[in-house]
PDB file of C-alpha atoms in Angstrom:
ATOM      1  CA  MET A 423     360.708  69.192 159.657  1.00 49.00           C
ATOM      2  CA  LYS A 424     358.457  72.227 160.701  1.00 51.00           C
ATOM      3  CA  SER A 425     358.644  70.885 164.049  1.00 46.00           C
ATOM      4  CA  LEU A 426     360.368  74.470 165.495  1.00 49.00           C
ATOM      5  CA  SER A 427     359.492  76.146 168.709  1.00 54.00           C
ATOM      6  CA  PHE A 428     356.261  77.770 167.168  1.00 53.00           C
ATOM      7  CA  LEU A 429     354.519  74.155 166.786  1.00 47.00           C
ATOM      8  CA  LEU A 430     355.287  73.560 170.513  1.00 46.00           C
ATOM      9  CA  LEU A 431     352.392  76.511 171.003  1.00 51.00           C
ATOM     10  CA  ALA A 432     349.978  75.278 168.630  1.00 49.00           C
ATOM     11  CA  LEU A 433     349.485  72.492 171.079  1.00 44.00           C
ATOM     12  CA  LEU A 434     348.296  74.960 173.531  1.00 45.00           C
ATOM     13  CA  LEU A 435     344.634  75.146 171.314  1.00 41.00           C
ATOM     14  CA  ILE A 436     341.759  77.114 173.264  1.00 35.00           C
ATOM     15  CA  LEU A 437     339.568  74.431 174.958  1.00 35.00           C
ATOM     16  CA  PHE A 438     337.175  76.969 176.809  1.00 33.00           C
ATOM     17  CA  SER A 439     336.647  80.318 176.734  1.00 36.00           C
ATOM     18  CA  CYS A 440     335.017  82.848 179.541  1.00 36.00           C
ATOM     19  CA  SER A 441     334.337  86.521 179.442  1.00 36.00           C
ATOM     20  CA  GLY A 442     337.140  88.921 180.488  1.00 39.00           C
ATOM     21  CA  GLU A 443     335.243  90.257 183.700  1.00 42.00           C
ATOM     22  CA  GLN A 444     336.120  88.702 187.227  1.00 48.00           C
ATOM     23  CA  PRO A 445     333.212  86.432 188.544  1.00 44.00           C
ATOM     24  CA  ALA A 446     332.087  88.284 191.867  1.00 45.00           C
ATOM     25  CA  ASP A 447     332.363  85.367 193.566  1.00 52.00           C
ATOM     26  CA  GLN A 448     336.095  84.722 194.170  1.00 54.00           C
ATOM     27  CA  THR A 449     335.481  81.436 196.881  1.00 61.00           C
ATOM     28  CA  ASN A 450     335.963  79.006 194.182  1.00 79.00           C
ATOM     29  CA  ILE A 451     339.044  81.073 191.985  1.00 87.00           C
ATOM     30  CA  PRO A 452     342.302  78.925 192.183  1.00 91.00           C
ATOM     31  CA  ALA A 453     344.765  80.522 194.741  1.00 93.00           C
ATOM     32  CA  ASP A 454     347.164  81.511 192.052  1.00 92.00           C
ATOM     33  CA  LEU A 455     344.749  83.450 190.127  1.00 95.00           C
ATOM     34  CA  LYS A 456     343.002  85.137 192.765  1.00 93.00           C
ATOM     35  CA  ALA A 457     346.297  86.376 193.979  1.00 95.00           C
ATOM     36  CA  LEU A 458     346.760  87.722 190.671  1.00 96.00           C
ATOM     37  CA  ASN A 459     343.034  89.643 190.797  1.00 95.00           C
ATOM     38  CA  GLU A 460     343.997  90.935 194.210  1.00 95.00           C
ATOM     39  CA  ARG A 461     347.426  92.746 192.839  1.00 96.00           C
ATOM     40  CA  ILE A 462     345.634  94.182 189.821  1.00 96.00           C
ATOM     41  CA  ALA A 463     342.812  95.162 192.206  1.00 96.00           C
ATOM     42  CA  LYS A 464     345.374  97.295 193.905  1.00 95.00           C
ATOM     43  CA  ASP A 465     347.390  98.553 191.326  1.00 96.00           C
ATOM     44  CA  SER A 466     345.313  98.712 187.977  1.00 95.00           C
ATOM     45  CA  LEU A 467     347.906 100.516 186.275  1.00 96.00           C
ATOM     46  CA  ASN A 468     350.598  98.181 186.496  1.00 97.00           C
ATOM     47  CA  ALA A 469     351.405  96.407 183.058  1.00 97.00           C
ATOM     48  CA  GLU A 470     353.528  93.777 184.502  1.00 97.00           C
ATOM     49  CA  PHE A 471     350.496  92.598 186.666  1.00 97.00           C
ATOM     50  CA  TYR A 472     348.300  92.115 183.687  1.00 97.00           C
ATOM     51  CA  TYR A 473     351.096  90.233 181.428  1.00 97.00           C
ATOM     52  CA  ASP A 474     351.415  87.829 184.388  1.00 97.00           C
ATOM     53  CA  ARG A 475     347.739  87.386 184.598  1.00 97.00           C
ATOM     54  CA  SER A 476     347.962  86.759 180.820  1.00 97.00           C
ATOM     55  CA  GLN A 477     350.580  84.200 181.198  1.00 97.00           C
ATOM     56  CA  TYR A 478     348.666  82.243 183.952  1.00 96.00           C
ATOM     57  CA  TYR A 479     345.495  82.142 181.517  1.00 96.00           C
ATOM     58  CA  PHE A 480     347.478  81.205 178.710  1.00 96.00           C
ATOM     59  CA  LYS A 481     348.953  78.200 180.537  1.00 95.00           C
ATOM     60  CA  SER A 482     345.475  77.273 181.453  1.00 94.00           C
ATOM     61  CA  GLN A 483     344.555  77.171 178.145  1.00 93.00           C
ATOM     62  CA  ASP A 484     342.109  80.514 178.271  1.00 94.00           C
ATOM     63  CA  ALA A 485     343.770  82.177 175.159  1.00 90.00           C
ATOM     64  CA  VAL A 486     340.842  85.155 175.245  1.00 92.00           C
ATOM     65  CA  ASN A 487     341.319  86.045 178.550  1.00 95.00           C
ATOM     66  CA  ALA A 488     344.789  86.054 178.029  1.00 96.00           C
ATOM     67  CA  VAL A 489     344.647  87.847 174.978  1.00 96.00           C
ATOM     68  CA  MET A 490     342.478  90.495 176.937  1.00 97.00           C
ATOM     69  CA  ASP A 491     344.852  91.143 179.699  1.00 97.00           C
ATOM     70  CA  ILE A 492     348.269  91.458 177.503  1.00 97.00           C
ATOM     71  CA  ARG A 493     346.240  93.849 175.329  1.00 97.00           C
ATOM     72  CA  LYS A 494     345.767  95.849 178.521  1.00 97.00           C
ATOM     73  CA  ALA A 495     349.779  95.522 179.365  1.00 97.00           C
ATOM     74  CA  ILE A 496     350.523  96.844 175.823  1.00 97.00           C
ATOM     75  CA  GLN A 497     348.209 100.080 176.511  1.00 97.00           C
ATOM     76  CA  LEU A 498     349.499 100.671 179.782  1.00 97.00           C
ATOM     77  CA  ASP A 499     353.406 100.188 178.518  1.00 97.00           C
ATOM     78  CA  SER A 500     354.071  99.439 174.757  1.00 97.00           C
ATOM     79  CA  ALA A 501     357.730  99.447 175.238  1.00 97.00           C
ATOM     80  CA  LYS A 502     358.197  96.196 176.715  1.00 97.00           C
ATOM     81  CA  THR A 503     359.198  93.607 173.942  1.00 97.00           C
ATOM     82  CA  LYS A 504     357.879  90.721 175.918  1.00 97.00           C
ATOM     83  CA  TYR A 505     354.265  92.075 175.715  1.00 97.00           C
ATOM     84  CA  HIS A 506     354.740  91.840 172.002  1.00 97.00           C
ATOM     85  CA  LEU A 507     356.265  88.390 171.827  1.00 97.00           C
ATOM     86  CA  ALA A 508     353.523  87.039 174.393  1.00 96.00           C
ATOM     87  CA  MET A 509     350.583  88.670 172.366  1.00 97.00           C
ATOM     88  CA  GLY A 510     352.034  86.611 169.482  1.00 96.00           C
ATOM     89  CA  ASP A 511     352.193  83.453 171.029  1.00 94.00           C
ATOM     90  CA  TYR A 512     348.786  83.749 172.265  1.00 96.00           C
ATOM     91  CA  HIS A 513     347.712  84.724 168.612  1.00 95.00           C
ATOM     92  CA  PHE A 514     349.930  81.914 167.011  1.00 94.00           C
ATOM     93  CA  ALA A 515     347.776  79.319 169.586  1.00 92.00           C
ATOM     94  CA  MET A 516     344.875  80.522 167.791  1.00 92.00           C
ATOM     95  CA  ASN A 517     346.040  80.030 164.107  1.00 91.00           C
ATOM     96  CA  LYS A 518     346.223  83.745 163.739  1.00 94.00           C
ATOM     97  CA  THR A 519     349.455  84.021 162.324  1.00 93.00           C
ATOM     98  CA  GLY A 520     348.599  86.947 160.514  1.00 94.00           C
ATOM     99  CA  VAL A 521     348.549  89.265 163.895  1.00 96.00           C
ATOM    100  CA  THR A 522     351.422  87.176 165.414  1.00 96.00           C
ATOM    101  CA  ILE A 523     353.763  88.437 162.285  1.00 95.00           C
ATOM    102  CA  GLN A 524     352.619  92.304 163.287  1.00 96.00           C
ATOM    103  CA  CYS A 525     353.713  91.258 166.801  1.00 97.00           C
ATOM    104  CA  LEU A 526     356.827  90.159 166.277  1.00 96.00           C
ATOM    105  CA  ARG A 527     357.498  92.782 163.783  1.00 96.00           C
ATOM    106  CA  LYS A 528     356.698  95.208 166.643  1.00 97.00           C
ATOM    107  CA  ALA A 529     358.955  93.164 169.039  1.00 97.00           C
ATOM    108  CA  ALA A 530     362.123  93.443 166.319  1.00 96.00           C
ATOM    109  CA  VAL A 531     361.413  97.399 165.861  1.00 96.00           C
ATOM    110  CA  LEU A 532     362.009  97.539 169.775  1.00 97.00           C
ATOM    111  CA  GLU A 533     365.120  95.125 169.535  1.00 96.00           C
ATOM    112  CA  PRO A 534     366.212  95.407 166.142  1.00 95.00           C
ATOM    113  CA  SER A 535     369.287  93.363 167.412  1.00 94.00           C
ATOM    114  CA  ASN A 536     367.536  90.519 169.276  1.00 96.00           C
ATOM    115  CA  ASN A 537     368.578  87.290 167.569  1.00 94.00           C
ATOM    116  CA  GLU A 538     365.865  85.385 169.148  1.00 94.00           C
ATOM    117  CA  ILE A 539     363.022  87.625 167.432  1.00 96.00           C
ATOM    118  CA  LEU A 540     364.610  87.509 164.081  1.00 97.00           C
ATOM    119  CA  LEU A 541     365.055  83.924 164.081  1.00 96.00           C
ATOM    120  CA  LYS A 542     361.080  83.645 165.261  1.00 95.00           C
ATOM    121  CA  LEU A 543     360.043  85.820 162.589  1.00 97.00           C
ATOM    122  CA  GLY A 544     362.067  83.582 159.953  1.00 97.00           C
ATOM    123  CA  GLU A 545     360.792  80.610 161.674  1.00 95.00           C
ATOM    124  CA  LEU A 546     357.154  82.366 161.243  1.00 95.00           C
ATOM    125  CA  PHE A 547     357.336  83.107 157.661  1.00 96.00           C
ATOM    126  CA  TYR A 548     358.713  79.551 156.993  1.00 96.00           C
ATOM    127  CA  ILE A 549     355.689  77.910 158.282  1.00 94.00           C
ATOM    128  CA  VAL A 550     353.377  80.106 156.488  1.00 94.00           C
ATOM    129  CA  MET A 551     355.703  79.350 153.269  1.00 96.00           C
ATOM    130  CA  LYS A 552     356.751  83.188 152.448  1.00 96.00           C
ATOM    131  CA  TYR A 553     360.648  81.648 151.932  1.00 97.00           C
ATOM    132  CA  ASP A 554     361.816  85.335 150.984  1.00 96.00           C
ATOM    133  CA  SER A 555     360.657  87.029 154.347  1.00 97.00           C
ATOM    134  CA  ALA A 556     362.139  84.034 155.993  1.00 97.00           C
ATOM    135  CA  VAL A 557     365.470  84.096 154.543  1.00 97.00           C
ATOM    136  CA  PHE A 558     365.360  87.915 155.156  1.00 97.00           C
ATOM    137  CA  TYR A 559     364.999  87.506 158.648  1.00 97.00           C
ATOM    138  CA  VAL A 560     367.331  85.026 159.028  1.00 98.00           C
ATOM    139  CA  ASN A 561     370.089  86.518 157.215  1.00 97.00           C
ATOM    140  CA  ARG A 562     369.527  89.708 159.541  1.00 97.00           C
ATOM    141  CA  SER A 563     370.028  87.145 162.285  1.00 97.00           C
ATOM    142  CA  LEU A 564     373.304  86.023 160.894  1.00 97.00           C
ATOM    143  CA  ALA A 565     374.651  89.293 160.009  1.00 97.00           C
ATOM    144  CA  LEU A 566     374.464  89.666 163.715  1.00 96.00           C
ATOM    145  CA  GLU A 567     375.895  86.485 164.707  1.00 95.00           C
ATOM    146  CA  GLU A 568     377.374  84.560 162.027  1.00 95.00           C
ATOM    147  CA  THR A 569     378.468  81.660 164.336  1.00 97.00           C
ATOM    148  CA  ASN A 570     374.805  80.285 165.183  1.00 97.00           C
ATOM    149  CA  PRO A 571     374.404  76.946 164.311  1.00 98.00           C
ATOM    150  CA  LYS A 572     370.419  76.927 164.696  1.00 97.00           C
ATOM    151  CA  ALA A 573     370.133  80.377 162.572  1.00 97.00           C
ATOM    152  CA  HIS A 574     371.970  78.378 159.758  1.00 98.00           C
ATOM    153  CA  PHE A 575     369.942  75.088 160.238  1.00 98.00           C
ATOM    154  CA  GLN A 576     367.147  77.352 159.906  1.00 98.00           C
ATOM    155  CA  LYS A 577     368.096  78.745 156.806  1.00 98.00           C
ATOM    156  CA  GLY A 578     368.934  75.263 155.354  1.00 98.00           C
ATOM    157  CA  MET A 579     365.324  74.275 156.217  1.00 98.00           C
ATOM    158  CA  ILE A 580     364.019  77.671 154.413  1.00 97.00           C
ATOM    159  CA  LEU A 581     366.054  76.848 151.220  1.00 97.00           C
ATOM    160  CA  LYS A 582     365.196  73.122 151.101  1.00 97.00           C
ATOM    161  CA  GLU A 583     361.636  73.979 151.232  1.00 96.00           C
ATOM    162  CA  SER A 584     362.100  76.623 148.592  1.00 95.00           C
ATOM    163  CA  GLY A 585     363.580  74.177 145.755  1.00 95.00           C
ATOM    164  CA  ASP A 586     367.319  75.538 146.589  1.00 96.00           C
ATOM    165  CA  THR A 587     368.980  72.314 147.395  1.00 96.00           C
ATOM    166  CA  THR A 588     372.417  73.501 146.785  1.00 96.00           C
ATOM    167  CA  ASN A 589     372.725  76.273 149.210  1.00 97.00           C
ATOM    168  CA  ALA A 590     370.482  74.211 151.787  1.00 98.00           C
ATOM    169  CA  LEU A 591     373.487  71.933 151.717  1.00 98.00           C
ATOM    170  CA  ILE A 592     376.007  74.559 152.240  1.00 98.00           C
ATOM    171  CA  SER A 593     373.766  75.730 155.296  1.00 98.00           C
ATOM    172  CA  PHE A 594     373.252  72.438 156.795  1.00 98.00           C
ATOM    173  CA  GLN A 595     376.989  71.682 156.318  1.00 98.00           C
ATOM    174  CA  THR A 596     377.922  75.226 157.979  1.00 98.00           C
ATOM    175  CA  ALA A 597     375.535  74.100 161.144  1.00 98.00           C
ATOM    176  CA  VAL A 598     377.195  70.815 161.689  1.00 98.00           C
ATOM    177  CA  ASP A 599     380.647  72.753 161.217  1.00 98.00           C
ATOM    178  CA  GLN A 600     379.658  74.898 163.641  1.00 98.00           C
ATOM    179  CA  ASP A 601     378.153  72.363 165.864  1.00 98.00           C
ATOM    180  CA  GLN A 602     379.673  68.517 165.385  1.00 98.00           C
ATOM    181  CA  ASN A 603     376.728  67.556 167.607  1.00 98.00           C
ATOM    182  CA  TYR A 604     373.931  69.239 165.525  1.00 98.00           C
ATOM    183  CA  TYR A 605     371.912  65.897 164.835  1.00 98.00           C
ATOM    184  CA  ASP A 606     368.993  67.312 162.889  1.00 98.00           C
ATOM    185  CA  ALA A 607     371.022  68.892 160.405  1.00 98.00           C
ATOM    186  CA  PHE A 608     372.980  65.507 159.882  1.00 98.00           C
ATOM    187  CA  ILE A 609     370.007  64.211 159.336  1.00 98.00           C
ATOM    188  CA  GLN A 610     369.187  66.655 157.019  1.00 98.00           C
ATOM    189  CA  LEU A 611     372.188  66.297 155.046  1.00 98.00           C
ATOM    190  CA  GLY A 612     372.290  62.782 154.823  1.00 98.00           C
ATOM    191  CA  MET A 613     368.657  63.052 153.076  1.00 98.00           C
ATOM    192  CA  LEU A 614     369.643  65.638 151.036  1.00 98.00           C
ATOM    193  CA  HIS A 615     372.569  63.570 149.849  1.00 97.00           C
ATOM    194  CA  GLU A 616     370.931  60.456 149.473  1.00 97.00           C
ATOM    195  CA  ARG A 617     368.016  62.047 146.973  1.00 95.00           C
ATOM    196  CA  MET A 618     371.165  63.182 144.916  1.00 95.00           C
ATOM    197  CA  GLY A 619     372.355  59.514 144.650  1.00 93.00           C
ATOM    198  CA  ASN A 620     375.446  60.599 146.827  1.00 94.00           C
ATOM    199  CA  ASN A 621     377.442  57.862 148.489  1.00 95.00           C
ATOM    200  CA  ILE A 622     378.483  60.548 151.345  1.00 97.00           C
ATOM    201  CA  SER A 623     375.293  60.116 152.764  1.00 97.00           C
ATOM    202  CA  LEU A 624     375.773  56.780 154.948  1.00 97.00           C
ATOM    203  CA  GLY A 625     378.803  59.461 156.899  1.00 97.00           C
ATOM    204  CA  TYR A 626     376.185  61.548 157.793  1.00 98.00           C
ATOM    205  CA  PHE A 627     373.566  59.183 158.991  1.00 98.00           C
ATOM    206  CA  ASP A 628     376.605  57.198 161.107  1.00 97.00           C
ATOM    207  CA  ASN A 629     377.134  60.726 162.533  1.00 98.00           C
ATOM    208  CA  ALA A 630     373.353  61.082 163.337  1.00 98.00           C
ATOM    209  CA  VAL A 631     373.614  57.643 165.210  1.00 97.00           C
ATOM    210  CA  ARG A 632     376.914  58.653 166.827  1.00 97.00           C
ATOM    211  CA  ILE A 633     374.843  61.675 168.513  1.00 98.00           C
ATOM    212  CA  LEU A 634     371.981  60.032 169.238  1.00 97.00           C
ATOM    213  CA  PRO A 635     372.780  56.170 169.652  1.00 95.00           C
ATOM    214  CA  ASN A 636     368.947  54.977 170.042  1.00 96.00           C
ATOM    215  CA  SER A 637     367.729  56.838 167.357  1.00 96.00           C
ATOM    216  CA  THR A 638     365.520  54.850 165.304  1.00 98.00           C
ATOM    217  CA  GLU A 639     365.228  57.574 162.254  1.00 97.00           C
ATOM    218  CA  ALA A 640     368.664  57.427 161.666  1.00 97.00           C
ATOM    219  CA  ARG A 641     369.245  54.020 161.554  1.00 98.00           C
ATOM    220  CA  TYR A 642     366.054  53.677 159.425  1.00 98.00           C
ATOM    221  CA  PHE A 643     368.086  56.072 157.043  1.00 98.00           C
ATOM    222  CA  LYS A 644     371.159  53.942 157.049  1.00 97.00           C
ATOM    223  CA  ALA A 645     369.322  51.016 156.394  1.00 98.00           C
ATOM    224  CA  MET A 646     367.288  52.418 153.388  1.00 97.00           C
ATOM    225  CA  TYR A 647     370.820  53.137 152.322  1.00 97.00           C
ATOM    226  CA  PHE A 648     371.757  49.817 152.011  1.00 97.00           C
ATOM    227  CA  GLN A 649     368.476  48.355 151.014  1.00 97.00           C
ATOM    228  CA  SER A 650     368.693  50.813 147.571  1.00 95.00           C
ATOM    229  CA  ARG A 651     372.010  49.973 146.891  1.00 96.00           C
ATOM    230  CA  GLY A 652     370.957  45.937 147.067  1.00 95.00           C
ATOM    231  CA  LYS A 653     372.679  45.459 150.292  1.00 97.00           C
ATOM    232  CA  SER A 654     369.608  43.610 151.719  1.00 96.00           C
ATOM    233  CA  LYS A 655     372.010  41.452 154.409  1.00 96.00           C
ATOM    234  CA  GLU A 656     373.347  44.973 155.956  1.00 97.00           C
ATOM    235  CA  ALA A 657     369.766  46.451 155.718  1.00 98.00           C
ATOM    236  CA  GLY A 658     368.146  43.558 157.208  1.00 97.00           C
ATOM    237  CA  ASP A 659     370.361  43.509 160.240  1.00 97.00           C
ATOM    238  CA  ILE A 660     369.682  47.174 160.584  1.00 98.00           C
ATOM    239  CA  TYR A 661     366.064  46.550 160.782  1.00 98.00           C
ATOM    240  CA  ASP A 662     366.578  44.060 163.210  1.00 98.00           C
ATOM    241  CA  GLU A 663     368.300  46.733 165.551  1.00 97.00           C
ATOM    242  CA  ILE A 664     365.529  49.105 165.422  1.00 98.00           C
ATOM    243  CA  LEU A 665     363.153  46.616 165.903  1.00 98.00           C
ATOM    244  CA  LYS A 666     364.996  45.886 169.396  1.00 98.00           C
ATOM    245  CA  LEU A 667     364.761  49.574 170.250  1.00 98.00           C
ATOM    246  CA  ASP A 668     360.904  49.651 168.993  1.00 98.00           C
ATOM    247  CA  SER A 669     359.225  46.482 168.337  1.00 98.00           C
ATOM    248  CA  ALA A 670     356.503  48.360 166.813  1.00 98.00           C
ATOM    249  CA  HIS A 671     358.449  50.231 163.922  1.00 98.00           C
ATOM    250  CA  VAL A 672     356.137  49.577 161.204  1.00 98.00           C
ATOM    251  CA  ASN A 673     358.156  50.856 158.509  1.00 98.00           C
ATOM    252  CA  SER A 674     360.704  48.622 159.371  1.00 98.00           C
ATOM    253  CA  ILE A 675     358.560  45.586 159.678  1.00 98.00           C
ATOM    254  CA  TYR A 676     357.372  46.055 156.420  1.00 98.00           C
ATOM    255  CA  ASN A 677     360.686  46.424 155.008  1.00 98.00           C
ATOM    256  CA  LYS A 678     361.744  42.889 156.503  1.00 98.00           C
ATOM    257  CA  GLY A 679     358.727  41.204 154.976  1.00 98.00           C
ATOM    258  CA  PHE A 680     359.947  42.810 151.530  1.00 98.00           C
ATOM    259  CA  LEU A 681     363.276  41.886 151.747  1.00 98.00           C
ATOM    260  CA  LEU A 682     362.046  38.698 152.340  1.00 97.00           C
ATOM    261  CA  LEU A 683     359.553  38.655 149.369  1.00 97.00           C
ATOM    262  CA  GLU A 684     361.697  40.074 146.789  1.00 95.00           C
ATOM    263  CA  VAL A 685     365.212  39.041 147.592  1.00 96.00           C
ATOM    264  CA  GLU A 686     364.891  35.461 149.422  1.00 95.00           C
ATOM    265  CA  LYS A 687     361.400  34.547 147.628  1.00 97.00           C
ATOM    266  CA  ASN A 688     359.674  33.479 150.759  1.00 97.00           C
ATOM    267  CA  ALA A 689     355.985  34.737 150.727  1.00 97.00           C
ATOM    268  CA  GLY A 690     355.043  32.653 153.235  1.00 96.00           C
ATOM    269  CA  LYS A 691     357.507  34.070 156.016  1.00 97.00           C
ATOM    270  CA  ALA A 692     357.118  37.823 154.395  1.00 98.00           C
ATOM    271  CA  LEU A 693     353.246  37.383 154.821  1.00 98.00           C
ATOM    272  CA  ARG A 694     353.642  37.633 158.528  1.00 98.00           C
ATOM    273  CA  TRP A 695     355.553  40.769 158.475  1.00 98.00           C
ATOM    274  CA  PHE A 696     352.963  42.322 155.949  1.00 98.00           C
ATOM    275  CA  ASP A 697     350.321  41.250 158.329  1.00 98.00           C
ATOM    276  CA  ARG A 698     352.287  42.574 161.524  1.00 98.00           C
ATOM    277  CA  ALA A 699     352.353  45.930 159.602  1.00 98.00           C
ATOM    278  CA  TYR A 700     348.686  46.046 159.131  1.00 98.00           C
ATOM    279  CA  GLN A 701     347.738  45.250 162.121  1.00 98.00           C
ATOM    280  CA  LEU A 702     349.879  48.285 163.890  1.00 98.00           C
ATOM    281  CA  ASP A 703     348.679  50.815 161.122  1.00 98.00           C
ATOM    282  CA  PRO A 704     345.187  49.952 159.677  1.00 98.00           C
ATOM    283  CA  HIS A 705     345.461  52.804 157.419  1.00 98.00           C
ATOM    284  CA  TYR A 706     348.544  51.125 155.876  1.00 98.00           C
ATOM    285  CA  ALA A 707     347.417  50.561 152.322  1.00 98.00           C
ATOM    286  CA  ASP A 708     350.860  49.246 151.012  1.00 98.00           C
ATOM    287  CA  ALA A 709     351.232  46.485 153.605  1.00 98.00           C
ATOM    288  CA  ILE A 710     347.708  44.984 153.142  1.00 98.00           C
ATOM    289  CA  TYR A 711     348.123  44.713 149.340  1.00 98.00           C
ATOM    290  CA  MET A 712     351.769  43.203 150.050  1.00 98.00           C
ATOM    291  CA  ARG A 713     349.699  41.064 152.371  1.00 98.00           C
ATOM    292  CA  GLY A 714     347.520  40.007 149.463  1.00 98.00           C
ATOM    293  CA  LEU A 715     350.471  39.822 146.799  1.00 98.00           C
ATOM    294  CA  CYS A 716     351.819  37.214 149.606  1.00 98.00           C
ATOM    295  CA  HIS A 717     348.527  35.146 149.287  1.00 98.00           C
ATOM    296  CA  GLU A 718     348.404  35.441 145.609  1.00 97.00           C
ATOM    297  CA  LYS A 719     352.033  33.850 145.587  1.00 97.00           C
ATOM    298  CA  THR A 720     350.946  31.333 147.597  1.00 96.00           C
ATOM    299  CA  GLY A 721     348.155  30.287 145.827  1.00 95.00           C
ATOM    300  CA  ASP A 722     345.355  31.636 148.067  1.00 96.00           C
ATOM    301  CA  ASN A 723     343.613  33.707 145.264  1.00 96.00           C
ATOM    302  CA  GLN A 724     340.435  34.651 147.489  1.00 96.00           C
ATOM    303  CA  LEU A 725     342.392  35.807 150.371  1.00 97.00           C
ATOM    304  CA  ALA A 726     344.573  38.084 147.866  1.00 97.00           C
ATOM    305  CA  ALA A 727     341.498  39.392 146.492  1.00 97.00           C
ATOM    306  CA  LYS A 728     340.251  40.165 150.024  1.00 97.00           C
ATOM    307  CA  ASP A 729     343.145  41.757 150.750  1.00 98.00           C
ATOM    308  CA  TYR A 730     343.697  43.944 147.144  1.00 98.00           C
ATOM    309  CA  ASN A 731     339.977  45.205 147.397  1.00 97.00           C
ATOM    310  CA  ALA A 732     341.200  46.507 151.289  1.00 98.00           C
ATOM    311  CA  ALA A 733     344.158  48.451 149.844  1.00 98.00           C
ATOM    312  CA  LEU A 734     341.604  49.929 147.106  1.00 98.00           C
ATOM    313  CA  ILE A 735     339.348  51.030 150.339  1.00 98.00           C
ATOM    314  CA  LEU A 736     342.156  52.724 151.982  1.00 98.00           C
ATOM    315  CA  GLN A 737     343.185  54.199 149.109  1.00 97.00           C
ATOM    316  CA  PRO A 738     341.217  54.412 145.805  1.00 96.00           C
ATOM    317  CA  GLU A 739     342.857  53.836 142.825  1.00 95.00           C
ATOM    318  CA  HIS A 740     345.817  51.877 144.323  1.00 97.00           C
ATOM    319  CA  PRO A 741     348.007  51.026 141.058  1.00 97.00           C
ATOM    320  CA  GLN A 742     349.350  47.831 141.910  1.00 97.00           C
ATOM    321  CA  ALA A 743     345.995  46.683 143.946  1.00 98.00           C
ATOM    322  CA  LEU A 744     344.289  47.128 140.766  1.00 97.00           C
ATOM    323  CA  GLU A 745     346.643  45.423 138.982  1.00 97.00           C
ATOM    324  CA  GLY A 746     346.454  42.647 141.364  1.00 97.00           C
ATOM    325  CA  LEU A 747     342.698  42.329 140.415  1.00 97.00           C
ATOM    326  CA  LYS A 748     343.424  42.099 137.387  1.00 96.00           C
ATOM    327  CA  ARG A 749     345.598  39.029 137.331  1.00 94.00           C
ATOM    328  CA  LEU A 750     343.176  37.417 139.656  1.00 94.00           C
ATOM    329  CA  LYS A 751     340.539  37.800 136.919  1.00 91.00           C
ATOM    330  CA  VAL A 752     342.764  36.384 134.137  1.00 76.00           C
ATOM    331  CA  LYS A 753     343.722  33.410 136.339  1.00 65.00           C
TER     332      LYS A 753
END
């Protein structure tokens, strides 16, 4: 779940670049850019004008010119925090995280009590997997504002990734104590407790469904909770709910087939579900393997072998597919 605010910037990849000089012919330039150029021409020492034009370039996916303009803005006025933040954003879009860290640190020096900057630094260090530094900046944020569910959640994610499950649980719990509608924190609590085999995980997934009633993610975790405890009826009902919300939810389709095969021992019906999962996701090695297993159980060894080989193409050394081929040779 590193889908945090920085990941949104990563979508702004460079599609093209051009030189920093403005073309002499202004007739084909968009009106917005032309106006920005004219402002700079009239007052070339105004840092804000270069900042504005850098934002225009960045939104136009021209990070090269964006960087050139924001660099000029900083040369003219290095005391503006937003200029350093913009420089960090532009370099993050170019996957230059080292420069981004330097820019954010400069911003933090200018505004040491700015929680947003501290959390951005924590987030960035989390992304580059420098967890000690990530926790350091989140803790600085929490020292300024203890009631901050976002910061507690972020700390929980860092601790979880670093292997400290106990303290991760504490941070996620604090997040939901401070914000009873914190969907992602409830999901994380449910996942961690489920991993530990704790039945209270269901309550967290129920809360997640309460917050987002149409969430297929939260429902899927609930279904897996029941399935792992042998409650196939409850699990199957939830898969049906999910498929009403999203008829192409591949994992639910696969698990419907799994329950039909393993619990109801109905290979014929199960085969159709595995085939559907594979048609939706042609890279789903387990789905094509399970379709092969259904063929084997219904006596069509030729199709079974074909599916096992297809699974091995998608996932070389697929253990079950290899075992399946061995069984067919014996037969």
